[in-house]
Each structure stands twice: as structure tokens, then as C-alpha cells.
Tab-separated table of C-alpha atoms and ligand atoms in Angstrom:
chain	number	residue	atom	x	y	z
A	105	MET	CA	-24.577	36.245	18.974
A	106	ASN	CA	-23.386	32.474	18.351
A	107	PRO	CA	-21.157	30.834	20.423
A	108	SER	CA	-17.453	30.006	20.272
A	109	PRO	CA	-16.481	26.713	18.864
A	110	ARG	CA	-14.268	26.761	21.983
A	111	SER	CA	-17.213	26.661	24.322
A	112	LEU	CA	-18.373	23.216	22.656
A	113	PRO	CA	-18.089	20.586	25.717
A	114	ALA	CA	-15.468	17.963	25.745
A	115	VAL	CA	-15.659	14.786	24.338
A	116	ASP	CA	-15.344	13.135	27.997
A	117	ALA	CA	-17.948	15.444	29.563
A	118	ALA	CA	-20.478	14.645	27.219
A	119	MET	CA	-19.833	10.905	27.685
A	120	ARG	CA	-20.293	11.493	31.318
A	121	HIS	CA	-23.743	13.173	30.871
A	122	GLU	CA	-26.363	10.416	32.141
A	123	ALA	CA	-28.000	9.838	28.693
A	124	ALA	CA	-24.831	8.611	27.198
A	125	ALA	CA	-24.712	5.836	29.462
A	126	PRO	CA	-27.754	4.023	27.426
A	127	LEU	CA	-25.930	4.853	24.167
A	128	ALA	CA	-22.762	3.483	24.918
A	129	GLU	CA	-24.546	0.108	26.601
A	130	ARG	CA	-26.682	-0.307	23.145
A	131	HIS	CA	-23.854	0.502	20.538
A	132	GLY	CA	-20.499	0.048	22.450
A	133	ALA	CA	-18.534	2.700	24.277
A	134	GLY	CA	-16.105	3.035	20.990
A	135	ALA	CA	-18.791	3.744	18.840
A	136	ALA	CA	-20.759	5.963	21.064
A	137	THR	CA	-17.894	8.225	21.778
A	138	ALA	CA	-17.332	8.369	17.710
A	139	ALA	CA	-20.571	9.294	17.520
A	140	VAL	CA	-20.245	12.039	20.177
A	141	ARG	CA	-17.042	13.276	18.322
A	142	THR	CA	-18.485	13.503	15.130
A	143	ALA	CA	-21.719	15.128	16.647
A	144	LEU	CA	-19.392	17.754	17.924
A	145	GLU	CA	-17.293	18.223	14.850
A	146	ASN	CA	-20.825	18.624	13.150
A	147	MET	CA	-21.540	21.599	15.815
A	148	ARG	CA	-18.431	23.324	15.351
A	149	ARG	CA	-19.006	23.658	11.456
A	150	GLU	CA	-22.457	24.664	12.121
A	151	ILE	CA	-21.100	27.657	14.367
A	152	LEU	CA	-18.135	28.408	11.868
A	153	SER	CA	-20.756	28.812	9.438
A	154	GLY	CA	-22.630	31.229	11.487
A	155	GLY	CA	-25.191	28.758	13.005
A	156	ASP	CA	-26.395	28.803	16.663
A	157	PRO	CA	-26.692	25.147	17.689
A	158	ASP	CA	-27.775	23.814	21.367
A	159	ILE	CA	-24.352	22.895	22.312
A	160	SER	CA	-25.177	21.407	25.973
A	161	GLU	CA	-24.105	18.137	26.524
A	162	GLU	CA	-27.582	16.507	26.444
A	163	ALA	CA	-27.823	17.965	22.966
A	164	VAL	CA	-24.365	16.400	21.923
A	165	VAL	CA	-25.588	13.150	23.341
A	166	PHE	CA	-28.903	13.459	21.313
A	167	ALA	CA	-27.227	14.004	18.246
A	168	ALA	CA	-24.736	11.175	18.293
A	169	SER	CA	-27.685	8.806	19.075
A	170	LYS	CA	-29.377	10.092	15.869
A	171	LEU	CA	-25.975	9.393	14.163
A	172	LEU	CA	-25.861	5.927	15.659
A	173	SER	CA	-29.406	4.948	14.624
A	174	GLU	CA	-28.998	6.155	11.038
A	175	ARG	CA	-25.885	4.420	10.416
A	176	GLY	CA	-25.349	1.221	8.630
A	177	LEU	CA	-27.122	-1.347	6.633
A	178	ARG	CA	-30.170	-1.844	8.492
A	179	ARG	CA	-33.338	-3.894	8.430
A	180	VAL	CA	-36.508	-1.911	7.122
A	181	ALA	CA	-39.975	-2.937	6.729
A	182	ASN	CA	-41.117	-2.659	2.989
A	183	ALA	CA	-44.619	-1.274	2.297
A	184	THR	CA	-44.303	0.028	-0.790
A	185	GLY	CA	-45.952	-2.883	-2.556
A	186	VAL	CA	-42.931	-3.301	-4.577
A	187	ALA	CA	-41.574	-6.964	-3.853
A	188	LEU	CA	-38.226	-6.951	-5.735
A	189	HIS	CA	-37.568	-3.433	-4.507
A	190	THR	CA	-33.996	-2.514	-5.857
A	191	ASN	CA	-33.483	0.235	-3.422
A	192	LEU	CA	-34.478	-2.005	-0.361
A	193	GLY	CA	-32.391	-5.056	-1.179
A	194	ARG	CA	-34.522	-6.887	-3.792
A	195	SER	CA	-35.384	-10.488	-2.865
A	196	VAL	CA	-35.570	-11.949	0.544
A	197	LEU	CA	-33.672	-15.126	1.344
A	198	SER	CA	-36.048	-18.423	2.324
A	199	GLU	CA	-35.455	-19.785	6.146
A	200	LYS	CA	-33.583	-22.517	4.532
A	201	ALA	CA	-31.047	-20.298	2.648
A	202	ILE	CA	-30.742	-18.191	5.788
A	203	GLU	CA	-29.644	-21.474	7.862
A	204	ALA	CA	-27.304	-22.380	4.774
A	205	VAL	CA	-25.601	-18.884	5.150
A	206	VAL	CA	-25.158	-19.202	8.706
A	207	GLU	CA	-23.684	-22.685	8.520
A	208	ALA	CA	-21.329	-21.622	6.180
A	209	ALA	CA	-20.098	-18.478	7.772
A	210	SER	CA	-19.732	-20.045	11.148
A	211	GLY	CA	-17.275	-22.704	9.968
A	212	TYR	CA	-14.813	-23.985	7.253
A	213	SER	CA	-16.382	-25.574	4.230
A	214	ASN	CA	-15.567	-27.449	1.213
A	215	LEU	CA	-15.620	-24.099	-0.847
A	216	GLU	CA	-12.558	-25.101	-2.966
A	217	TYR	CA	-11.947	-28.505	-1.786
A	218	ASP	CA	-12.830	-32.092	-3.372
A	219	LEU	CA	-13.692	-34.104	-0.420
A	220	ALA	CA	-13.734	-37.319	-2.080
A	221	ALA	CA	-10.063	-36.534	-3.624
A	222	GLY	CA	-8.677	-34.972	-0.670
A	223	LYS	CA	-7.293	-32.186	-2.878
A	224	ARG	CA	-8.272	-28.554	-4.257
A	225	GLY	CA	-11.429	-28.426	-5.645
A	226	SER	CA	-13.352	-25.378	-7.533
A	227	ARG	CA	-15.637	-23.218	-6.292
A	228	TYR	CA	-17.303	-23.035	-9.698
A	229	ASP	CA	-18.607	-26.464	-8.990
A	230	HIS	CA	-21.098	-25.813	-6.583
A	231	SER	CA	-24.721	-25.439	-7.766
A	232	VAL	CA	-23.811	-26.681	-11.122
A	233	PRO	CA	-25.721	-30.237	-10.942
A	234	LEU	CA	-28.713	-28.287	-9.633
A	235	LEU	CA	-28.537	-25.661	-12.249
A	236	LYS	CA	-28.374	-28.274	-14.968
A	237	GLU	CA	-31.454	-29.987	-13.259
A	238	LEU	CA	-33.546	-27.107	-13.257
A	239	THR	CA	-32.643	-25.491	-16.856
A	240	GLY	CA	-31.694	-28.565	-18.871
A	241	SER	CA	-28.268	-26.794	-19.665
A	242	GLU	CA	-24.907	-28.731	-20.542
A	243	ASP	CA	-23.468	-26.562	-17.704
A	244	ALA	CA	-23.565	-23.613	-15.520
A	245	LEU	CA	-21.356	-20.764	-13.941
A	246	VAL	CA	-22.181	-18.588	-10.967
A	247	VAL	CA	-20.690	-15.266	-10.513
A	248	ASN	CA	-21.455	-12.012	-8.382
A	249	ASN	CA	-24.297	-10.578	-10.371
A	250	CYS	CA	-26.114	-10.753	-13.736
A	251	ALA	CA	-24.141	-7.520	-15.097
A	252	GLY	CA	-20.933	-9.262	-14.465
A	253	ALA	CA	-22.342	-12.945	-16.017
A	254	THR	CA	-23.214	-10.606	-18.957
A	255	LEU	CA	-19.876	-9.082	-19.518
A	256	LEU	CA	-18.355	-12.323	-18.956
A	257	ALA	CA	-20.511	-14.100	-21.604
A	258	LEU	CA	-19.656	-11.361	-24.022
A	259	ALA	CA	-15.937	-11.420	-23.248
A	260	ALA	CA	-15.733	-14.958	-23.492
A	261	VAL	CA	-17.403	-15.158	-27.531
A	262	MET	CA	-14.626	-12.644	-27.928
A	263	ASP	CA	-11.874	-14.851	-26.318
A	264	GLY	CA	-9.179	-15.584	-28.969
A	265	ALA	CA	-10.235	-12.728	-31.423
A	266	ASP	CA	-7.251	-10.971	-32.987
A	267	ILE	CA	-8.486	-7.362	-32.313
A	268	SER	CA	-5.797	-6.090	-34.521
A	269	GLU	CA	-7.588	-7.607	-37.769
A	270	ALA	CA	-11.224	-6.448	-37.985
A	271	PRO	CA	-12.934	-6.267	-34.727
A	272	PRO	CA	-15.253	-9.238	-33.795
A	273	GLU	CA	-19.021	-7.763	-33.727
A	274	VAL	CA	-21.935	-8.413	-31.603
A	275	ILE	CA	-25.241	-7.953	-32.765
A	276	VAL	CA	-27.939	-6.169	-30.786
A	277	SER	CA	-31.367	-4.796	-31.964
A	278	ARG	CA	-31.784	-1.190	-31.391
A	279	GLY	CA	-35.069	-2.030	-29.177
A	280	GLN	CA	-32.518	-3.816	-26.971
A	281	LEU	CA	-29.865	-0.929	-26.027
A	282	ILE	CA	-31.304	-0.496	-22.865
A	283	GLU	CA	-29.775	0.975	-19.668
A	284	ILE	CA	-30.891	-1.168	-16.352
A	285	GLY	CA	-30.933	0.477	-12.796
A	286	GLY	CA	-27.448	1.191	-11.387
A	287	GLY	CA	-26.268	2.573	-14.721
A	288	PHE	CA	-25.659	-0.790	-16.171
A	289	ARG	CA	-25.985	-0.038	-20.091
A	290	ILE	CA	-25.786	-2.655	-22.699
A	291	PRO	CA	-23.736	-0.517	-25.470
A	292	GLU	CA	-21.243	0.490	-22.329
A	293	VAL	CA	-20.845	-3.362	-21.656
A	294	LEU	CA	-20.186	-4.334	-24.861
A	295	GLU	CA	-17.252	-1.752	-25.083
A	296	VAL	CA	-15.760	-3.306	-21.926
A	297	SER	CA	-16.106	-6.544	-23.358
A	298	GLY	CA	-14.053	-5.879	-26.475
A	299	ALA	CA	-16.767	-6.375	-28.992
A	300	LYS	CA	-17.805	-3.849	-31.604
A	301	LEU	CA	-21.451	-3.241	-31.328
A	302	ARG	CA	-23.337	-3.789	-34.313
A	303	GLU	CA	-27.013	-2.416	-33.830
A	304	VAL	CA	-29.974	-3.191	-36.102
A	305	GLY	CA	-33.413	-2.391	-36.630
A	306	THR	CA	-35.036	0.699	-35.120
A	307	THR	CA	-36.204	1.120	-31.510
A	308	ASN	CA	-39.922	-0.141	-32.087
A	309	ARG	CA	-39.265	-2.599	-34.891
A	310	THR	CA	-36.464	-5.350	-35.578
A	311	ARG	CA	-37.083	-8.309	-37.819
A	312	LEU	CA	-35.066	-11.613	-38.272
A	313	SER	CA	-33.966	-10.249	-41.509
A	314	ASP	CA	-32.491	-7.061	-40.157
A	315	TYR	CA	-30.119	-9.635	-38.326
A	316	GLU	CA	-29.527	-11.748	-41.248
A	317	ARG	CA	-28.314	-8.796	-43.419
A	318	ALA	CA	-25.923	-7.707	-40.396
A	319	ILE	CA	-24.110	-11.215	-40.151
A	320	ASN	CA	-20.430	-11.094	-41.807
A	321	GLU	CA	-17.346	-13.016	-41.128
A	322	ASN	CA	-16.734	-10.968	-38.175
A	323	THR	CA	-19.774	-11.662	-36.126
A	324	ARG	CA	-19.306	-13.411	-32.923
A	325	ALA	CA	-22.757	-13.425	-31.751
A	326	ILE	CA	-26.336	-12.156	-31.110
A	327	LEU	CA	-27.092	-10.302	-27.771
A	328	TRP	CA	-30.575	-10.821	-26.938
A	329	VAL	CA	-31.841	-8.683	-23.927
A	330	HIS	CA	-34.924	-8.863	-21.977
A	331	PRO	CA	-35.899	-5.195	-21.879
A	332	SER	CA	-36.811	-5.554	-18.310
A	333	ASN	CA	-37.957	-2.295	-16.941
A	334	PHE	CA	-39.827	-1.055	-19.456
A	335	GLU	CA	-42.337	-1.914	-22.471
A	336	ILE	CA	-42.670	-0.626	-25.925
A	337	GLN	CA	-46.399	-0.715	-26.670
A	338	GLY	CA	-48.200	0.224	-30.245
A	339	PHE	CA	-46.625	-0.500	-33.665
A	340	THR	CA	-43.507	-3.003	-32.655
A	341	GLU	CA	-42.155	-6.108	-33.960
A	342	SER	CA	-39.048	-7.894	-32.583
A	343	ALA	CA	-37.349	-11.116	-33.349
A	344	GLY	CA	-37.725	-13.950	-30.446
A	345	VAL	CA	-34.696	-16.186	-29.458
A	346	ASP	CA	-36.200	-18.818	-31.300
A	347	GLU	CA	-36.317	-17.110	-34.585
A	348	LEU	CA	-32.421	-16.047	-33.919
A	349	SER	CA	-31.464	-19.219	-33.011
A	350	SER	CA	-32.327	-20.235	-36.977
A	351	LEU	CA	-29.360	-18.150	-37.977
A	352	SER	CA	-25.821	-19.839	-37.849
A	353	VAL	CA	-24.692	-17.170	-34.962
A	354	PRO	CA	-24.613	-17.919	-31.324
A	355	VAL	CA	-27.312	-16.250	-29.497
A	356	ILE	CA	-26.724	-15.002	-25.940
A	357	ALA	CA	-29.754	-14.246	-23.997
A	358	ASP	CA	-29.529	-11.563	-21.097
A	359	VAL	CA	-32.819	-12.472	-19.486
A	360	GLY	CA	-32.303	-10.555	-16.331
A	361	SER	CA	-35.161	-11.569	-13.993
A	362	GLY	CA	-34.142	-15.396	-13.995
A	363	ALA	CA	-37.910	-16.843	-13.534
A	364	PHE	CA	-38.139	-20.474	-13.291
A	365	LEU	CA	-41.627	-20.723	-12.773
A	366	PRO	CA	-44.431	-19.130	-14.972
A	367	ILE	CA	-45.090	-15.459	-13.681
A	368	SER	CA	-47.200	-13.441	-15.993
A	369	ASP	CA	-45.806	-13.660	-19.424
A	370	GLU	CA	-41.727	-13.853	-18.135
A	371	PRO	CA	-39.996	-16.067	-20.099
A	372	LYS	CA	-38.524	-19.118	-18.165
A	373	VAL	CA	-34.837	-19.675	-18.315
A	374	ARG	CA	-35.631	-23.383	-19.616
A	375	ASP	CA	-37.799	-22.358	-22.200
A	376	VAL	CA	-35.068	-20.042	-23.463
A	377	LEU	CA	-32.507	-22.385	-23.545
A	378	ARG	CA	-35.018	-24.836	-25.520
A	379	SER	CA	-35.740	-22.237	-28.075
A	380	GLY	CA	-31.967	-22.309	-28.849
A	381	ALA	CA	-30.119	-19.846	-27.120
A	382	GLU	CA	-26.307	-21.149	-26.480
A	383	LEU	CA	-25.949	-19.153	-23.340
A	384	VAL	CA	-28.876	-17.875	-20.844
A	385	VAL	CA	-27.633	-15.310	-18.034
A	386	PHE	CA	-29.686	-13.946	-15.026
A	387	SER	CA	-29.979	-12.675	-11.761
A	388	GLY	CA	-29.832	-14.705	-8.507
A	389	ASP	CA	-32.048	-12.093	-6.219
A	390	LYS	CA	-34.695	-11.063	-9.007
A	391	LEU	CA	-37.707	-13.577	-9.806
A	392	LEU	CA	-35.423	-16.555	-8.623
A	393	GLY	CA	-35.898	-15.264	-5.124
A	394	GLY	CA	-32.514	-15.912	-3.903
A	395	PRO	CA	-29.185	-14.218	-3.212
A	396	GLN	CA	-27.367	-11.786	-5.334
A	397	ALA	CA	-25.722	-13.597	-8.017
A	398	GLY	CA	-25.352	-13.517	-11.806
A	399	ILE	CA	-25.803	-17.045	-13.252
A	400	ALA	CA	-25.132	-18.357	-16.750
A	401	VAL	CA	-26.328	-21.551	-18.054
A	402	GLY	CA	-25.854	-23.030	-21.519
A	403	SER	CA	-23.422	-24.734	-23.507
A	404	SER	CA	-20.166	-26.490	-22.335
A	405	ARG	CA	-18.194	-24.463	-24.813
A	406	LEU	CA	-18.918	-20.980	-23.463
A	407	ILE	CA	-19.307	-21.672	-20.036
A	408	SER	CA	-15.600	-23.325	-19.842
A	409	ALA	CA	-14.360	-20.504	-21.903
A	410	MET	CA	-16.410	-18.344	-19.362
A	411	ARG	CA	-14.315	-20.078	-16.239
A	412	LYS	CA	-10.997	-19.462	-17.788
A	413	LEU	CA	-11.479	-15.524	-18.065
A	414	PRO	CA	-9.300	-13.798	-15.633
A	415	LEU	CA	-11.915	-11.328	-14.828
A	416	THR	CA	-14.258	-14.222	-13.569
A	417	ARG	CA	-11.876	-14.248	-10.913
A	418	ALA	CA	-12.565	-10.639	-10.533
A	419	LEU	CA	-16.158	-11.260	-10.485
A	420	ARG	CA	-16.506	-14.466	-8.466
A	421	ALA	CA	-19.466	-15.256	-5.940
A	422	ASP	CA	-18.304	-15.537	-2.243
A	423	LYS	CA	-19.352	-18.465	-0.273
A	424	LEU	CA	-22.155	-17.123	1.739
A	425	CYS	CA	-23.853	-16.225	-1.886
A	426	LEU	CA	-23.202	-19.825	-3.207
A	427	ALA	CA	-24.619	-21.382	0.182
A	428	ALA	CA	-27.583	-19.457	-0.100
A	429	LEU	CA	-28.140	-20.079	-3.637
A	430	GLU	CA	-27.664	-23.795	-3.098
A	431	ALA	CA	-30.592	-23.979	-0.697
A	432	THR	CA	-32.637	-21.678	-2.851
A	433	LEU	CA	-32.255	-24.120	-5.780
A	434	ASP	CA	-33.255	-27.113	-3.522
A	435	SER	CA	-36.525	-25.541	-3.103
A	436	TYR	CA	-36.959	-25.607	-6.775
A	437	VAL	CA	-35.785	-29.332	-7.188
A	438	ASN	CA	-38.140	-30.134	-4.197
A	439	GLY	CA	-40.969	-28.380	-5.773
A	440	THR	CA	-41.451	-26.103	-2.582
A	441	ALA	CA	-40.160	-23.053	-3.975
A	442	THR	CA	-43.846	-21.074	-4.102
A	443	ASP	CA	-43.744	-21.852	-0.009
A	444	GLU	CA	-40.316	-21.392	1.093
A	445	LEU	CA	-38.996	-18.469	-0.843
A	446	PRO	CA	-40.543	-15.167	0.699
A	447	THR	CA	-40.413	-13.357	-2.760
A	448	LEU	CA	-42.546	-15.978	-4.721
A	449	ARG	CA	-44.677	-16.438	-1.341
A	450	MET	CA	-45.546	-12.517	-1.717
A	451	LEU	CA	-45.733	-12.103	-5.638
A	452	HIS	CA	-48.230	-15.296	-5.256
A	453	ALA	CA	-50.296	-14.291	-2.370
A	454	PRO	CA	-54.022	-14.183	-2.913
A	455	ALA	CA	-55.641	-10.914	-2.763
A	456	GLU	CA	-58.004	-11.920	0.092
A	457	GLU	CA	-55.276	-13.069	2.082
A	458	VAL	CA	-53.339	-9.491	1.374
A	459	GLU	CA	-56.887	-7.571	2.026
A	460	ALA	CA	-57.179	-9.622	5.509
A	461	ARG	CA	-53.669	-8.449	6.819
A	462	ALA	CA	-54.226	-4.873	5.516
A	463	TRP	CA	-57.428	-4.667	7.835
A	464	ASN	CA	-55.810	-6.432	10.472
A	465	LEU	CA	-53.079	-4.133	10.761
A	466	ALA	CA	-55.517	-1.107	10.292
A	467	ARG	CA	-57.091	-1.911	12.985
A	468	LYS	CA	-54.303	-2.346	15.012
A	469	ILE	CA	-52.901	0.944	13.885
A	470	GLU	CA	-56.019	2.402	14.957
A	471	ALA	CA	-56.193	1.033	18.375
A	472	VAL	CA	-52.671	2.811	18.920
A	473	SER	CA	-53.424	6.082	17.250
A	474	PRO	CA	-57.157	6.595	17.610
A	475	GLU	CA	-56.944	10.491	16.353
A	476	LEU	CA	-55.798	9.248	12.769
A	477	SER	CA	-58.218	7.751	10.062
A	478	VAL	CA	-57.070	4.513	9.222
A	479	ASP	CA	-58.903	2.198	6.577
A	480	ALA	CA	-57.716	-0.573	4.201
A	481	VAL	CA	-58.135	0.294	0.252
A	482	PRO	CA	-57.407	-1.809	-2.928
A	483	SER	CA	-54.006	-0.893	-4.282
A	484	VAL	CA	-51.418	-2.112	-7.053
A	485	ALA	CA	-48.453	-4.012	-6.202
A	486	ARG	CA	-45.609	-4.661	-8.548
A	487	SER	CA	-42.709	-7.161	-8.787
A	488	GLY	CA	-40.374	-4.366	-9.303
A	489	GLY	CA	-36.123	-4.974	-9.540
A	490	GLY	CA	-36.292	-4.386	-13.426
A	491	THR	CA	-39.078	-7.281	-13.482
A	492	LEU	CA	-42.468	-7.293	-15.290
A	493	PRO	CA	-42.586	-3.105	-15.808
A	494	VAL	CA	-46.465	-3.407	-16.581
A	495	TYR	CA	-47.574	-6.406	-14.313
A	496	GLU	CA	-49.930	-5.088	-12.083
A	497	ILE	CA	-50.706	-7.326	-8.903
A	498	PRO	CA	-54.019	-6.436	-7.248
A	499	SER	CA	-53.292	-5.819	-3.598
A	500	PHE	CA	-54.431	-3.955	-0.682
A	501	ALA	CA	-52.881	-1.122	1.504
A	502	VAL	CA	-53.466	0.364	4.943
A	503	ARG	CA	-54.534	3.904	4.437
A	504	ILE	CA	-53.645	6.464	7.079
A	505	ARG	CA	-55.569	9.945	6.821
A	506	GLY	CA	-55.806	12.729	9.124
A	507	THR	CA	-52.435	13.805	9.193
A	508	ASP	CA	-49.538	15.522	7.117
A	509	ALA	CA	-48.844	12.232	5.143
A	510	ASP	CA	-45.188	13.541	4.303
A	511	GLY	CA	-44.531	14.248	7.834
A	512	LEU	CA	-45.926	10.615	9.051
A	513	ALA	CA	-44.006	8.802	6.279
A	514	ALA	CA	-40.601	10.710	7.427
A	515	ARG	CA	-41.385	9.636	10.902
A	516	LEU	CA	-41.851	6.261	10.207
A	517	ARG	CA	-38.808	6.056	8.274
A	518	GLU	CA	-36.925	7.004	11.394
A	519	ALA	CA	-38.379	4.468	13.567
A	520	GLU	CA	-35.913	1.632	15.288
A	521	VAL	CA	-36.984	-0.640	12.139
A	522	PRO	CA	-37.976	1.832	9.691
A	523	VAL	CA	-41.424	1.666	7.885
A	524	VAL	CA	-41.245	2.656	4.220
A	525	GLY	CA	-44.585	3.376	2.558
A	526	ARG	CA	-46.007	5.511	-0.086
A	527	VAL	CA	-47.236	8.779	-0.046
A	528	TYR	CA	-50.757	9.014	-2.456
A	529	GLY	CA	-52.253	12.805	-2.177
A	530	GLU	CA	-53.222	13.135	1.402
A	531	SER	CA	-52.693	9.648	2.597
A	532	LEU	CA	-50.080	7.235	3.352
A	533	LEU	CA	-50.240	3.979	2.019
A	534	LEU	CA	-48.617	0.759	3.441
A	535	ASP	CA	-49.137	-2.312	1.160
A	536	ALA	CA	-49.533	-5.555	2.939
A	537	ARG	CA	-48.543	-7.411	0.148
A	538	THR	CA	-44.712	-7.089	0.519
A	539	LEU	CA	-44.970	-7.261	4.473
A	540	LEU	CA	-43.076	-10.238	5.995
A	541	ASP	CA	-43.565	-11.863	9.147
A	542	GLY	CA	-43.234	-9.563	12.254
A	543	ASP	CA	-43.439	-6.324	10.067
A	544	GLU	CA	-46.881	-5.886	11.425
A	545	LYS	CA	-45.255	-5.618	14.834
A	546	ARG	CA	-42.525	-3.509	13.791
A	547	ILE	CA	-45.014	-1.194	12.023
A	548	ILE	CA	-47.321	-0.966	15.155
A	549	GLU	CA	-44.374	-0.221	17.241
A	550	ALA	CA	-43.227	2.785	14.839
A	551	VAL	CA	-46.811	4.350	14.908
A	552	ARG	CA	-46.944	4.236	18.634
A	553	ASN	CA	-43.730	5.967	19.117
A	554	VAL	CA	-44.379	8.800	16.439
A	555	ARG	CA	-47.354	9.264	18.732
A	556	GLY	CA	-45.080	9.468	22.090
B	118	PLP	C1	-31.367	-6.702	-13.849
B	118	PLP	C2	-30.969	-6.732	-15.100
B	118	PLP	C3	-29.343	-6.841	-15.072
B	118	PLP	C4	-28.595	-6.828	-14.083
B	118	PLP	O1	-28.586	-7.810	-12.945
B	118	PLP	P1	-27.655	-7.521	-11.965
B	118	PLP	O2	-27.934	-8.818	-11.002
B	118	PLP	O3	-28.380	-6.241	-10.941
B	118	PLP	O4	-26.463	-7.656	-12.293
B	118	PLP	C5	-28.905	-7.226	-16.453
B	118	PLP	N1	-29.670	-7.721	-17.638
B	118	PLP	C6	-30.787	-7.473	-17.438
B	118	PLP	C7	-31.658	-7.801	-18.822
B	118	PLP	C8	-31.488	-6.892	-15.806
B	118	PLP	O5	-32.944	-7.272	-16.099
């Protein structure tokens, strides 16, 4: 016989339970009361659908505390070995970028104010000198994300086109009509920009002559897209930006990852520009290692056309992003990027250092959980975030066996600072390459509490 919804305790009564006080202290009385109300509502629904939940005041407070600990955007420890993990927030800001964000957030700034002239300035001017210096471009524009920058670039080449006449066309190789995580599909972005997609070549082979044949009086641009999250192997052929630039049409290159320094065979932004692209767009929070942003570098002609689009206002970057980006770019200008940017540090850390970290963590986990079988094993880390899909980075992971791996993984995800690892067969693997300062302590704390 399940209880009647009317026998549920009142919100006030639950809040008077001794377990409610620490909850109110930690999260605030308002948040705790709201969580108790939600917990009661959930129980009421469970009862109405035939369930038989524990409806003691203590159970209500416990359910509320669970709700509170699961809510919101939270810090997690990334033990997946995927550095730019899209679901875990991609790149991690440097100390200097964090300081710049705090500074910008704590007071007023010259976001849109020209201090020399004492009048209105433009938010689009920040970071431009640094980007020009670092990429050799004529001009630059920073917006909310790379998807937005790509859309604006295409809209800019369409600008002024008379759509009632023959629609303006953008040529793209069939091998580059890709979808990037989060449902960003190149053909759909083209459609939104108003451009007519002119597909050339085949999935595996597109030659320069395919582009050449497709050019007509309506052609506005060639879009070259970095395949990012996949690689076609075998019988393949594609035309590079350098070859495409020999044709009489502007080339827009969406390189996605935005590498400024050499890593694997990733094209560097500066090199893509030098090989003749009129515009290169890329993310701020992939291999660049900065905040979420979309960055366009290239000709003054296209950048100023982009600046003038009404859509640019809708996709503008906020002051916190601009502050973090400027500090990130400073690290590159000063030649300290691989030391200061956590993402680059992680990707470049020597395997021996990662191995030592893994063994150190393994021993500490074993010390708090002697019943587990813990050691360290070679693993493969990845850059992730839709970059370098087949690039394997030698790494080391803590391997935990002797318990239900899925169960342990789930418990660690419930920790105060959730730990996200990887289950492989009967083992839980915690990759040491993607751990940040302080994560070891967080993981040991999480393991300790799983036992308690
Ligand atoms: C990742 C990626 C994007 C999207 O970048 P966001 O910053 O996530 O908007 C666009 N194009 C390419 C080629 C990418 O790899």
C-alpha cells in the first residue's frame, strides 16, 4: 500500500530536520528550501504513479541534498585523457587569462571606450594588434565562436549580392561537407548565409580541376574546411589552400583548431594565410588554448565587411572572453605559451612525466583503498575537441581493478568534485595526462569517500 501524497511532510517540517541546517549553511536557505520543495514534488509524483518512496523528513532532506549537489555548472577532474574534451569544456585558461578575466569582471573597462580620444571605441579593436602580429594578417575580428565566424565570413562574401538575380555561389569539396560536434553542418551554415552551395569532387577525391570547372560569374568564394574530427585514408586526393589560391576566387579557410605552434601535421594559422587564403577562421578554445571564441584573420576587405554585418552584433564576444583571449595571445607573443597555457602543457608533457604522475597517484589510491588492485599502465591520450582525430599521444593511466568498474566510475562521478574516467573491460582507467594541479588530491578524496 503506497502512502498518500497528503502524508508527505510540509516544507517547513523538513527544513526543521537536523540534517537541513548544514544544507542551508552550505547552499543558502533559499536554495535549500527550493531543493526540499522539488524533492517533495518528485516524491508526490512518484507516489501518484504507484511508487512507495521513503517520505521521512530525513529522506526528503537527503533527496534535496542530492539535487543540490547535482545542479549547476561544476568543476570536474578530467581523467579521460582527452585534452580538449568538448563535453568537459575544451581548453583550460592560463593563470594570466584567469587574472585578466577577474580584473575585467571586477570593475569597469575600456571595452568600447577609446581612452586616448576620450570617446566611444570599439570592442572589435581589442586583440587585433596581437592577432596581426601572430598571424601576419592585415586585420582580425573576434566573435563568439568559430561556427559564428564561419557564418559571418560567408555572409560577408554574399554581402551586396542581388539575390533576385542568379544566387551567389560558394564552392566546397564534397570531402569537406562535414558535421562538427553540436550539429554544426557546413551545408546548413551555407544555407543560412544565403549562399548557394556548389559541391565539387567526391567524398574521397577532389582535384584542383574540379574547382576550376565549377567557377562561373556567380562564384563568390571557395570554402576550404578542415575535416577536423575524421580522416579519410586510402585512395584520396584533395586540393590544398595553396593550389586553390591560384584560382581567381577568394579562398576562405575554416581551420577549426587554430594552432599557432607546430603540433602533429595540423596546419598553422599563419601558414594557411601565407599559402594564400584571404580569410582564415578558427576557434579560441581548441589548440589555441584560450576562451571560447571565433577568430577571423585575413584581408581588411573581408574583415571590415564582416564587422559591418548586423549579424556580427548578435555574435559578439563579451568582455570576459576578450580579456582572456588577450592574455592568452600575450603568452604566444612572449614565447611562453607552452609553459603557461594548460592545454598546450598537457599536450606536450613528456611521457615520463605523465608516467611518474600516474604511478604516484596509483600508490596514493592504493593507500586509501588497499582492497583495490591499483597500478599504472600505458594508455593513449588524444587532443580531442574535433582536432587531430588520429593523433595518438603516448600517455599513462592509473588502472583500478578488483571492483565493479562501472559502479566505481559512477560513484566517482558523484563526488564533491566529480572525477570522469574511462571504463575499459573490467578496469577503470584514470589517464594522468589530462589531470591539472590539485586533481590528484580531488581524486584521492573522491576514492576515500566512495569507501566511506
Ligand atoms: C570545431 C570547428 C568549428 C566550430 O568551432 P566552435 O568554436 O565550436 O564554434 C568550425 N569549423 C571547424 C573546421 C571546426 O573544427
